[in-house]
Coordinates of C-alpha atoms in Angstrom, one line a residue:
M1 CA 0.0 0.0 0.0
D2 CA 2.9 2.4 0.7
G3 CA 4.1 1.8 -2.9
I4 CA 0.7 2.5 -4.3
A5 CA 0.3 5.7 -2.3
Q6 CA 3.8 6.9 -3.2
S7 CA 3.2 6.2 -6.9
L8 CA -0.1 8.0 -7.0
G9 CA 1.4 10.9 -5.2
V10 CA 4.1 11.1 -8.0
I11 CA 1.6 10.7 -10.8
F12 CA -0.7 13.5 -9.6
S13 CA 2.0 15.8 -8.5
L14 CA 2.8 18.9 -10.6
G15 CA 5.8 17.2 -12.1
G16 CA 3.9 14.0 -12.8
V17 CA 1.0 15.8 -14.6
T18 CA 3.4 18.0 -16.5
V19 CA 5.4 15.1 -17.9
L20 CA 2.2 13.2 -18.8
L21 CA 1.0 16.2 -20.8
V22 CA 4.3 16.9 -22.4
G23 CA 4.7 13.2 -23.3
A24 CA 1.3 13.1 -24.9
L25 CA 1.9 16.3 -27.0
L26 CA 5.3 15.0 -28.2
G27 CA 4.0 11.5 -28.8
I28 CA 1.1 12.5 -31.0
V29 CA 3.3 14.8 -33.1
I30 CA 6.1 12.2 -33.4
G31 CA 3.6 9.4 -34.2
A32 CA 1.9 11.6 -36.8
L33 CA 5.1 12.3 -38.7
P34 CA 5.6 9.5 -41.3
G35 CA 8.7 7.5 -40.7
L36 CA 9.0 8.3 -37.0
G37 CA 7.4 6.4 -34.2
P38 CA 7.7 5.6 -30.4
S39 CA 11.1 3.9 -30.8
I40 CA 12.7 7.0 -32.4
G41 CA 10.9 9.4 -30.1
L42 CA 12.1 7.5 -26.9
S43 CA 15.7 7.2 -28.3
L44 CA 15.8 11.0 -28.7
L45 CA 14.2 11.6 -25.3
I46 CA 16.2 9.4 -23.0
P47 CA 19.3 11.7 -22.7
F48 CA 17.1 14.5 -21.4
T49 CA 15.7 12.3 -18.6
Y50 CA 18.9 11.9 -16.7
T51 CA 18.1 14.6 -14.2
M52 CA 14.6 13.3 -13.6
S53 CA 13.6 10.7 -11.0
P54 CA 13.1 7.2 -12.3
E55 CA 9.3 7.6 -11.7
L56 CA 9.0 10.8 -13.7
S57 CA 11.2 9.6 -16.5
M58 CA 9.1 6.4 -16.9
L59 CA 5.9 8.4 -16.9
L60 CA 7.2 10.7 -19.6
M61 CA 8.3 7.7 -21.7
I62 CA 5.0 5.8 -21.2
S63 CA 3.0 8.9 -22.1
L64 CA 5.0 9.4 -25.3
Y65 CA 4.8 5.7 -26.1
T66 CA 1.0 5.4 -25.9
S67 CA 0.4 8.7 -27.7
A68 CA 2.8 7.9 -30.5
E69 CA 1.0 4.6 -31.1
Y70 CA -2.1 6.6 -31.6
G71 CA -0.5 9.5 -33.5
G72 CA 0.4 7.2 -36.4
S73 CA -3.2 7.1 -37.4
I74 CA -3.4 10.8 -38.1
S75 CA -1.1 10.7 -41.2
A76 CA -2.6 7.3 -42.1
I77 CA -6.1 8.9 -42.3
L78 CA -5.0 12.3 -43.8
L79 CA -2.2 11.2 -46.1
S80 CA -2.7 7.4 -46.5
T81 CA 0.9 7.2 -45.1
P82 CA 1.0 5.5 -41.7
G83 CA 3.1 7.4 -39.2
T84 CA 3.9 4.1 -37.5
A85 CA 3.9 0.5 -38.8
A86 CA 1.1 -0.3 -36.3
A87 CA -1.2 2.2 -38.1
A88 CA -0.9 0.4 -41.5
A89 CA -4.2 -1.3 -41.2
T90 CA -5.9 1.9 -40.1
A91 CA -4.8 3.6 -43.4
I92 CA -7.1 1.4 -45.5
D93 CA -10.5 2.5 -44.1
G94 CA -9.3 5.7 -42.5
Y95 CA -8.1 7.3 -45.8
A96 CA -11.2 5.9 -47.6
M97 CA -13.5 7.6 -45.0
A98 CA -11.5 10.8 -45.2
Q99 CA -11.8 10.9 -49.0
K100 CA -15.6 10.9 -48.5
G101 CA -15.3 14.1 -46.4
R102 CA -15.5 12.3 -43.1
A103 CA -11.9 12.9 -41.8
N104 CA -13.2 14.2 -38.5
E105 CA -15.2 11.0 -37.9
A106 CA -12.3 8.8 -38.8
I107 CA -9.9 10.7 -36.4
S108 CA -12.5 10.7 -33.6
I109 CA -12.9 6.9 -34.0
S110 CA -9.2 6.4 -34.0
L111 CA -8.7 8.6 -30.8
T112 CA -11.5 6.9 -28.9
A113 CA -10.5 3.4 -29.9
S114 CA -6.8 4.1 -29.0
T115 CA -7.9 5.3 -25.6
V116 CA -10.1 2.3 -24.9
G117 CA -7.3 0.0 -26.0
G118 CA -4.7 1.7 -23.9
V119 CA -6.9 1.6 -20.7
L120 CA -7.8 -2.0 -21.1
G121 CA -4.2 -2.9 -21.9
G122 CA -3.1 -1.0 -18.8
L123 CA -5.7 -2.9 -16.7
A124 CA -4.3 -6.2 -18.0
L125 CA -0.8 -5.1 -17.0
L126 CA -2.0 -4.2 -13.6
L127 CA -3.6 -7.6 -13.1
L128 CA -0.9 -9.8 -14.7
A129 CA 2.5 -8.3 -13.9
M130 CA 2.7 -9.1 -10.2
P131 CA 1.5 -12.7 -10.4
L132 CA 4.0 -13.4 -13.2
A133 CA 6.8 -11.6 -11.2
Q134 CA 6.1 -13.8 -8.2
L135 CA 6.4 -16.9 -10.4
A136 CA 9.6 -15.6 -12.0
L137 CA 11.2 -15.3 -8.5
Q138 CA 11.4 -19.1 -8.6
F139 CA 13.7 -19.1 -11.7
G140 CA 17.3 -20.0 -11.4
P141 CA 20.2 -18.9 -13.6
A142 CA 19.4 -21.6 -16.2
G143 CA 15.8 -20.4 -16.4
Y144 CA 16.8 -16.8 -16.8
F145 CA 19.2 -17.7 -19.5
A146 CA 16.5 -19.5 -21.4
V147 CA 14.0 -16.7 -20.9
G148 CA 16.4 -14.2 -22.3
L149 CA 17.2 -16.5 -25.3
F150 CA 13.4 -16.8 -26.0
G151 CA 12.9 -13.1 -26.0
L152 CA 15.8 -12.7 -28.4
T153 CA 14.9 -15.5 -30.8
S154 CA 11.2 -14.6 -30.9
V155 CA 11.9 -10.9 -31.7
A156 CA 14.6 -11.8 -34.2
A157 CA 12.1 -14.1 -36.0
L158 CA 9.2 -11.7 -36.0
S159 CA 10.7 -8.3 -36.5
G160 CA 11.4 -8.6 -40.2
G161 CA 10.5 -10.5 -43.3
S162 CA 13.6 -12.7 -43.2
L163 CA 14.4 -15.0 -40.2
V164 CA 18.1 -15.1 -41.3
K165 CA 18.4 -11.4 -41.4
G166 CA 16.7 -11.1 -38.0
L167 CA 19.1 -13.6 -36.5
I168 CA 22.1 -11.9 -38.1
G169 CA 21.0 -8.6 -36.5
A170 CA 20.6 -10.3 -33.1
A171 CA 24.2 -11.8 -33.5
F172 CA 25.5 -8.4 -34.2
G173 CA 23.8 -7.0 -31.1
L174 CA 25.3 -9.8 -29.0
A175 CA 28.7 -9.0 -30.3
L176 CA 28.3 -5.4 -29.3
A177 CA 27.1 -6.5 -25.8
M178 CA 30.4 -8.4 -25.4
V179 CA 32.4 -5.2 -25.5
G180 CA 33.7 -3.9 -22.1
I181 CA 34.4 -5.4 -18.8
D182 CA 33.8 -9.2 -18.5
P183 CA 30.9 -9.6 -16.0
I184 CA 32.5 -12.8 -14.5
A185 CA 36.3 -12.4 -14.8
G186 CA 36.3 -8.6 -14.5
T187 CA 38.9 -8.0 -17.3
P188 CA 38.4 -5.7 -20.3
R189 CA 37.7 -7.3 -23.7
F190 CA 37.2 -6.1 -27.3
T191 CA 37.9 -2.4 -26.2
F192 CA 40.9 -2.1 -28.6
G193 CA 42.6 0.2 -26.2
W194 CA 39.8 2.8 -26.0
F195 CA 39.0 3.6 -22.4
E196 CA 35.6 5.0 -23.6
L197 CA 34.6 1.4 -24.3
Y198 CA 35.5 0.0 -20.8
E199 CA 31.9 0.3 -19.7
G200 CA 30.7 -1.3 -23.0
V201 CA 29.4 0.2 -26.2
P202 CA 27.2 3.2 -25.0
F203 CA 23.7 1.9 -25.4
L204 CA 22.2 5.4 -26.2
A205 CA 24.8 6.0 -28.9
A206 CA 23.8 2.7 -30.6
L207 CA 20.1 3.4 -30.0
I208 CA 20.1 7.0 -31.3
G209 CA 22.3 6.1 -34.2
L210 CA 20.4 3.0 -35.4
F211 CA 17.0 4.4 -35.0
A212 CA 17.1 8.2 -35.2
V213 CA 20.1 9.1 -37.3
S214 CA 19.5 6.4 -39.9
E215 CA 15.9 7.6 -40.2
A216 CA 17.1 11.1 -40.7
M217 CA 19.4 10.0 -43.5
A218 CA 16.5 8.1 -45.1
L219 CA 14.1 11.1 -44.8
A220 CA 16.7 13.4 -46.3
E221 CA 16.7 11.6 -49.6
K222 CA 12.9 11.6 -49.9
H223 CA 11.3 14.4 -52.0
V224 CA 7.6 13.6 -52.2
R225 CA 4.8 12.1 -50.2
G226 CA 3.1 8.9 -51.5
A227 CA -0.5 10.2 -51.5
P228 CA -2.2 13.6 -51.7
A229 CA -3.2 15.2 -48.5
I230 CA -6.9 15.4 -47.6
K231 CA -8.1 19.0 -48.1
G232 CA -9.9 20.9 -45.4
R233 CA -9.2 21.4 -41.7
V234 CA -9.6 18.9 -38.9
G235 CA -12.2 20.2 -36.4
H236 CA -14.0 18.4 -33.6
V237 CA -12.8 14.9 -32.7
F238 CA -15.6 13.6 -30.4
M239 CA -17.5 10.4 -31.4
S240 CA -21.2 10.5 -31.7
M241 CA -23.4 8.0 -29.8
D242 CA -24.3 6.3 -33.1
L243 CA -20.6 5.6 -33.8
W244 CA -20.1 4.4 -30.2
R245 CA -22.9 1.8 -30.7
E246 CA -21.5 0.7 -34.0
T247 CA -17.9 0.3 -32.9
W248 CA -17.7 -0.7 -29.2
R249 CA -17.6 -4.4 -30.0
S250 CA -14.7 -3.9 -32.4
M251 CA -12.9 -1.8 -29.8
L252 CA -13.3 -4.5 -27.2
S253 CA -12.2 -7.3 -29.4
G254 CA -9.2 -5.3 -30.7
S255 CA -8.2 -4.5 -27.1
V256 CA -8.2 -8.1 -26.1
I257 CA -6.3 -9.2 -29.2
G258 CA -3.7 -6.4 -28.8
T259 CA -3.1 -7.2 -25.1
L260 CA -2.6 -10.9 -25.7
L261 CA -0.3 -10.4 -28.7
G262 CA 1.5 -7.6 -26.9
I263 CA 2.5 -10.0 -24.2
L264 CA 4.3 -12.2 -26.7
P265 CA 7.8 -10.9 -27.2
G266 CA 8.3 -9.5 -30.7
V267 CA 4.7 -9.4 -31.9
G268 CA 3.5 -5.9 -31.0
G269 CA 1.1 -3.6 -32.8
N270 CA 2.6 -4.3 -36.3
I271 CA 0.9 -7.7 -36.3
A272 CA -1.9 -7.1 -33.8
C273 CA -3.5 -4.4 -35.9
W274 CA -4.0 -6.8 -38.8
V275 CA -5.2 -9.7 -36.7
A276 CA -7.7 -7.4 -34.9
R277 CA -9.0 -6.0 -38.3
D278 CA -9.4 -9.5 -39.8
Y279 CA -11.2 -10.7 -36.6
A280 CA -13.6 -7.7 -36.7
R281 CA -14.3 -8.2 -40.4
A282 CA -15.0 -11.9 -40.0
R283 CA -17.7 -11.0 -37.5
D284 CA -19.1 -7.9 -39.1
P285 CA -22.6 -8.2 -40.7
R286 CA -21.3 -5.8 -43.4
P287 CA -17.8 -7.1 -44.3
E288 CA -18.2 -5.6 -47.8
E289 CA -17.7 -2.1 -46.4
Y290 CA -14.1 -2.9 -45.3
G291 CA -11.7 -1.0 -47.5
K292 CA -14.4 1.6 -48.4
G293 CA -14.5 3.5 -45.1
S294 CA -15.8 1.1 -42.4
A295 CA -15.8 2.6 -38.9
N296 CA -15.1 -0.9 -37.5
G297 CA -12.1 -1.1 -39.8
I298 CA -10.6 1.8 -38.0
A299 CA -11.7 1.0 -34.4
A300 CA -10.4 -2.6 -34.2
P301 CA -6.8 -2.0 -35.3
E302 CA -6.5 1.3 -33.4
A303 CA -7.7 -0.4 -30.1
S304 CA -5.3 -3.2 -30.7
N305 CA -2.1 -1.3 -31.3
N306 CA -2.6 0.8 -28.1
A307 CA -3.5 -2.3 -26.1
T308 CA -0.1 -3.8 -27.0
V309 CA 1.6 -1.1 -24.9
G310 CA 0.3 -2.6 -21.7
G311 CA 0.8 -6.1 -23.0
A312 CA 4.4 -5.5 -24.0
L313 CA 5.2 -4.1 -20.5
V314 CA 4.1 -7.4 -18.8
P315 CA 7.1 -9.5 -19.8
L316 CA 9.4 -6.5 -19.2
L317 CA 8.3 -6.0 -15.6
A318 CA 7.6 -9.6 -14.7
L319 CA 10.6 -11.3 -16.4
G320 CA 13.0 -8.5 -17.4
V321 CA 12.5 -9.4 -21.1
P322 CA 11.2 -6.6 -23.4
G323 CA 8.0 -7.4 -25.3
S324 CA 8.8 -4.9 -28.1
P325 CA 11.7 -2.8 -29.5
T326 CA 10.2 0.3 -27.7
T327 CA 10.1 -1.5 -24.3
A328 CA 13.7 -2.6 -24.9
I329 CA 14.5 1.2 -25.0
M330 CA 12.6 1.7 -21.8
M331 CA 14.6 -1.2 -20.3
G332 CA 17.8 0.5 -21.2
A333 CA 16.6 3.7 -19.6
L334 CA 15.8 1.8 -16.4
I335 CA 19.3 0.3 -16.4
M336 CA 20.8 3.7 -16.8
H337 CA 18.9 4.8 -13.6
G338 CA 20.6 1.9 -11.8
L339 CA 17.5 -0.4 -11.9
H340 CA 17.2 -3.8 -13.5
P341 CA 13.7 -4.8 -14.7
G342 CA 12.4 -8.1 -13.5
P343 CA 10.7 -9.6 -10.5
Q344 CA 13.3 -8.1 -8.1
L345 CA 12.1 -4.6 -9.2
F346 CA 8.8 -5.1 -7.3
A347 CA 10.8 -5.4 -4.0
E348 CA 13.5 -2.8 -4.8
A349 CA 11.4 0.0 -6.2
P350 CA 7.7 -0.6 -5.6
S351 CA 6.7 3.0 -6.1
L352 CA 8.3 2.9 -9.5
V353 CA 6.5 -0.3 -10.5
Y354 CA 3.1 1.1 -9.5
A355 CA 3.9 4.4 -11.2
I356 CA 4.3 2.3 -14.4
L357 CA 1.3 0.1 -13.8
F358 CA -1.1 3.1 -13.1
G359 CA 0.8 5.3 -15.6
V360 CA -0.3 3.3 -18.6
I361 CA -4.0 3.8 -17.8
I362 CA -3.7 7.5 -16.8
A363 CA -1.4 8.2 -19.8
S364 CA -4.1 6.8 -22.1
L365 CA -6.7 9.2 -20.6
V366 CA -4.3 12.1 -20.9
Q367 CA -3.8 11.2 -24.5
Y368 CA -7.5 11.5 -25.1
L369 CA -7.6 14.9 -23.4
V370 CA -4.7 16.3 -25.3
G371 CA -5.9 14.8 -28.6
S372 CA -9.4 16.3 -28.1
L373 CA -8.0 19.8 -27.4
F374 CA -5.0 20.1 -29.7
L375 CA -5.5 17.6 -32.5
P376 CA -6.8 20.2 -35.0
L377 CA -3.5 22.1 -34.6
M378 CA -1.2 19.1 -34.4
A379 CA -2.7 17.5 -37.6
R380 CA -0.9 20.2 -39.6
T381 CA 2.5 18.8 -38.6
V382 CA 2.0 15.9 -41.1
M383 CA 2.5 18.5 -43.9
L384 CA 6.1 19.3 -42.8
P385 CA 8.7 18.6 -45.5
D386 CA 10.9 15.6 -45.0
G387 CA 14.0 17.7 -45.1
V388 CA 12.8 19.8 -42.2
I389 CA 12.0 16.7 -40.1
A390 CA 15.4 15.1 -41.0
A391 CA 17.3 18.3 -39.9
G392 CA 15.4 18.4 -36.6
I393 CA 16.0 14.7 -35.8
M394 CA 19.7 15.0 -36.6
G395 CA 20.1 18.1 -34.4
F396 CA 18.4 16.4 -31.4
A397 CA 20.4 13.2 -32.0
I398 CA 23.8 14.9 -31.9
L399 CA 22.8 16.9 -28.9
G400 CA 21.5 13.8 -27.1
A401 CA 24.6 11.8 -28.0
F402 CA 26.9 14.4 -26.5
A403 CA 24.8 14.7 -23.4
I404 CA 25.4 11.0 -22.6
R405 CA 28.9 11.5 -21.2
N406 CA 30.0 14.9 -22.6
L407 CA 32.4 13.1 -25.0
M408 CA 32.8 13.7 -28.7
F409 CA 33.6 10.0 -28.9
D410 CA 29.9 9.3 -28.3
V411 CA 28.9 11.7 -31.1
W412 CA 31.1 10.1 -33.6
L413 CA 30.0 6.6 -32.5
T414 CA 26.3 7.7 -32.9
L415 CA 27.0 8.9 -36.4
A416 CA 28.8 5.6 -37.2
F417 CA 25.8 3.6 -35.9
G418 CA 23.6 5.9 -38.0
A419 CA 25.5 4.9 -41.1
I420 CA 25.2 1.2 -40.1
G421 CA 21.5 1.6 -39.5
Y422 CA 21.0 3.4 -42.9
V423 CA 22.8 0.5 -44.7
M424 CA 20.7 -2.0 -42.8
K425 CA 17.5 -0.3 -43.9
K426 CA 18.7 -0.3 -47.5
L427 CA 19.5 -4.0 -47.3
D428 CA 16.2 -4.7 -45.5
F429 CA 17.8 -5.9 -42.3
P430 CA 15.7 -5.3 -39.2
V431 CA 17.2 -2.9 -36.6
A432 CA 15.2 -4.0 -33.6
P433 CA 17.0 -7.3 -33.0
V434 CA 20.3 -5.4 -32.6
I435 CA 19.0 -3.2 -29.8
L436 CA 17.2 -6.1 -28.1
A437 CA 20.4 -8.2 -28.2
M438 CA 22.4 -5.4 -26.6
V439 CA 19.8 -5.1 -23.8
L440 CA 19.5 -8.9 -23.3
G441 CA 23.2 -9.7 -23.8
Y442 CA 24.1 -9.2 -20.2
L443 CA 21.1 -11.2 -18.9
I444 CA 21.9 -14.1 -21.3
E445 CA 25.7 -14.2 -20.8
S446 CA 25.8 -13.7 -17.0
N447 CA 23.1 -16.3 -16.3
Y448 CA 24.6 -18.8 -18.8
R449 CA 28.0 -18.6 -17.2
T450 CA 26.6 -18.6 -13.7
A451 CA 24.6 -21.7 -14.4
L452 CA 27.6 -23.5 -15.8
V453 CA 29.7 -22.5 -12.7
S454 CA 27.0 -23.8 -10.3
S455 CA 26.8 -27.1 -12.3
Q456 CA 30.6 -27.4 -12.5
G457 CA 30.4 -27.2 -16.3
D458 CA 27.6 -29.7 -16.8
Y459 CA 25.4 -28.5 -19.7
S460 CA 22.6 -30.8 -18.7
I461 CA 21.5 -28.2 -16.2
F462 CA 19.7 -26.4 -19.1
L463 CA 17.7 -29.5 -19.8
T464 CA 17.0 -30.7 -16.2
D465 CA 15.7 -27.3 -15.1
P466 CA 12.0 -27.3 -16.1
V467 CA 11.8 -23.6 -16.6
S468 CA 14.9 -23.6 -18.8
L469 CA 13.7 -26.6 -20.8
L470 CA 10.3 -24.9 -21.4
F471 CA 11.8 -21.7 -22.7
L472 CA 14.4 -23.5 -24.8
V473 CA 11.6 -25.4 -26.5
L474 CA 9.7 -22.1 -27.0
S475 CA 12.9 -20.6 -28.5
L476 CA 13.2 -23.5 -30.9
V477 CA 9.6 -23.1 -31.9
S478 CA 9.9 -19.4 -32.5
V479 CA 12.7 -20.1 -35.0
L480 CA 11.1 -23.2 -36.7
V481 CA 7.7 -21.6 -37.2
P482 CA 9.0 -18.8 -39.5
L483 CA 11.2 -21.3 -41.3
R484 CA 8.2 -23.5 -42.0
R485 CA 6.2 -20.6 -43.2
A486 CA 9.0 -19.5 -45.5
W487 CA 9.3 -23.0 -46.8
R488 CA 5.6 -23.2 -47.6
R489 CA 5.7 -19.9 -49.4
R490 CA 8.6 -21.1 -51.5
A491 CA 6.9 -24.3 -52.3
L492 CA 3.7 -22.5 -53.4
A493 CA 5.7 -20.1 -55.5
T494 CA 7.5 -23.1 -57.2
E495 CA 4.1 -24.7 -57.9

């Protein structure tokens, strides 16, 4: 109860309300700008949260995360260009509805459904995180190693079109995680004589470079938008009762689907939005309206992609395994505050945990308030030229990189990672597995070696430990399922 009281005191303090409002404003704008998203927004934001308390920094990031997931629907509806990958399904019916002169209705459905999904996903997080954390306290080193491996393989398999490319990215991230002081022997390794690498490759330098700088480079070479903008101004964004009655079932089903898929590491809103849309269409008495401006075709995917926020935080808090690339960034932020996500966090920092649990729900409500009041103004940001957006990203990226340790070494490293990320985008390599491997590298390596030390080098400990065996099997399945899917596609293409 003390933790709950302290967390609510932080949330409803002047500082807590301020960061929630600022996060919502920034999140909607960042999500609305095509090409950006919550991952890039958080990567640029983290350096500026150093002076904040862990509770306030997490509230700011959660608010930006939830609002950015919603903001992607603005450009999807007005430009037919999803601001985030999770808004791709929304673009189909949202843009079609906007072309009929009903842009206000489409945006009002999107805002309301996103809020409903965020609140229900937050409630699921509140109910599930603590029981799972209590269960995870029973895990040994072998179990934690297998959990980390499962998180890594599942995300590597699901974050891109190619399993091989995803695993290559994960291997690259693990190689970066090996740089620095050996966690067991205490000796430096792979530092090449640079003292700046003794603490390891700066996580923020890699994060900002791979996500933000590479995206700025990609935006700088763009010249035109893919679809014409919808003419006219965005006005009121409040749903009518008729729309409520028409869409509440799709909002509910989308929220449940988004929460369940969000809990699975690596799935996230990118997949949940399509699953929710297909489910709603299969049960809609008028499926022929989908693709022509169906209200349910907007409500279901928008509820699902915001519900994945709460779902993705469940494995992060309970197991210390990020459920999405964005939660991996949040995990890195917690580590930089001297905290390690996982079941021990409930005992070490209960006020922080409850600030996160309640923060998801409250941030969703703040998102609705901010969107209702300022959306007509913020909708204009989608018309900004790509060059202007790229210049702004690059400026904040360099400033944030220098703020890490006040070293130009970090700035040059960030630019180098930006070039690597740009090449990866060109070659269609997913960036997310690299970041996740850097975050999970310590968990995987330290528990792997600790388990072998405790078993005196006997590898059977990973098979005799039931938790380890379960997650090793799940890791194998997460790799084999995409391989089987790819084999079937190749077989069909051959036929």
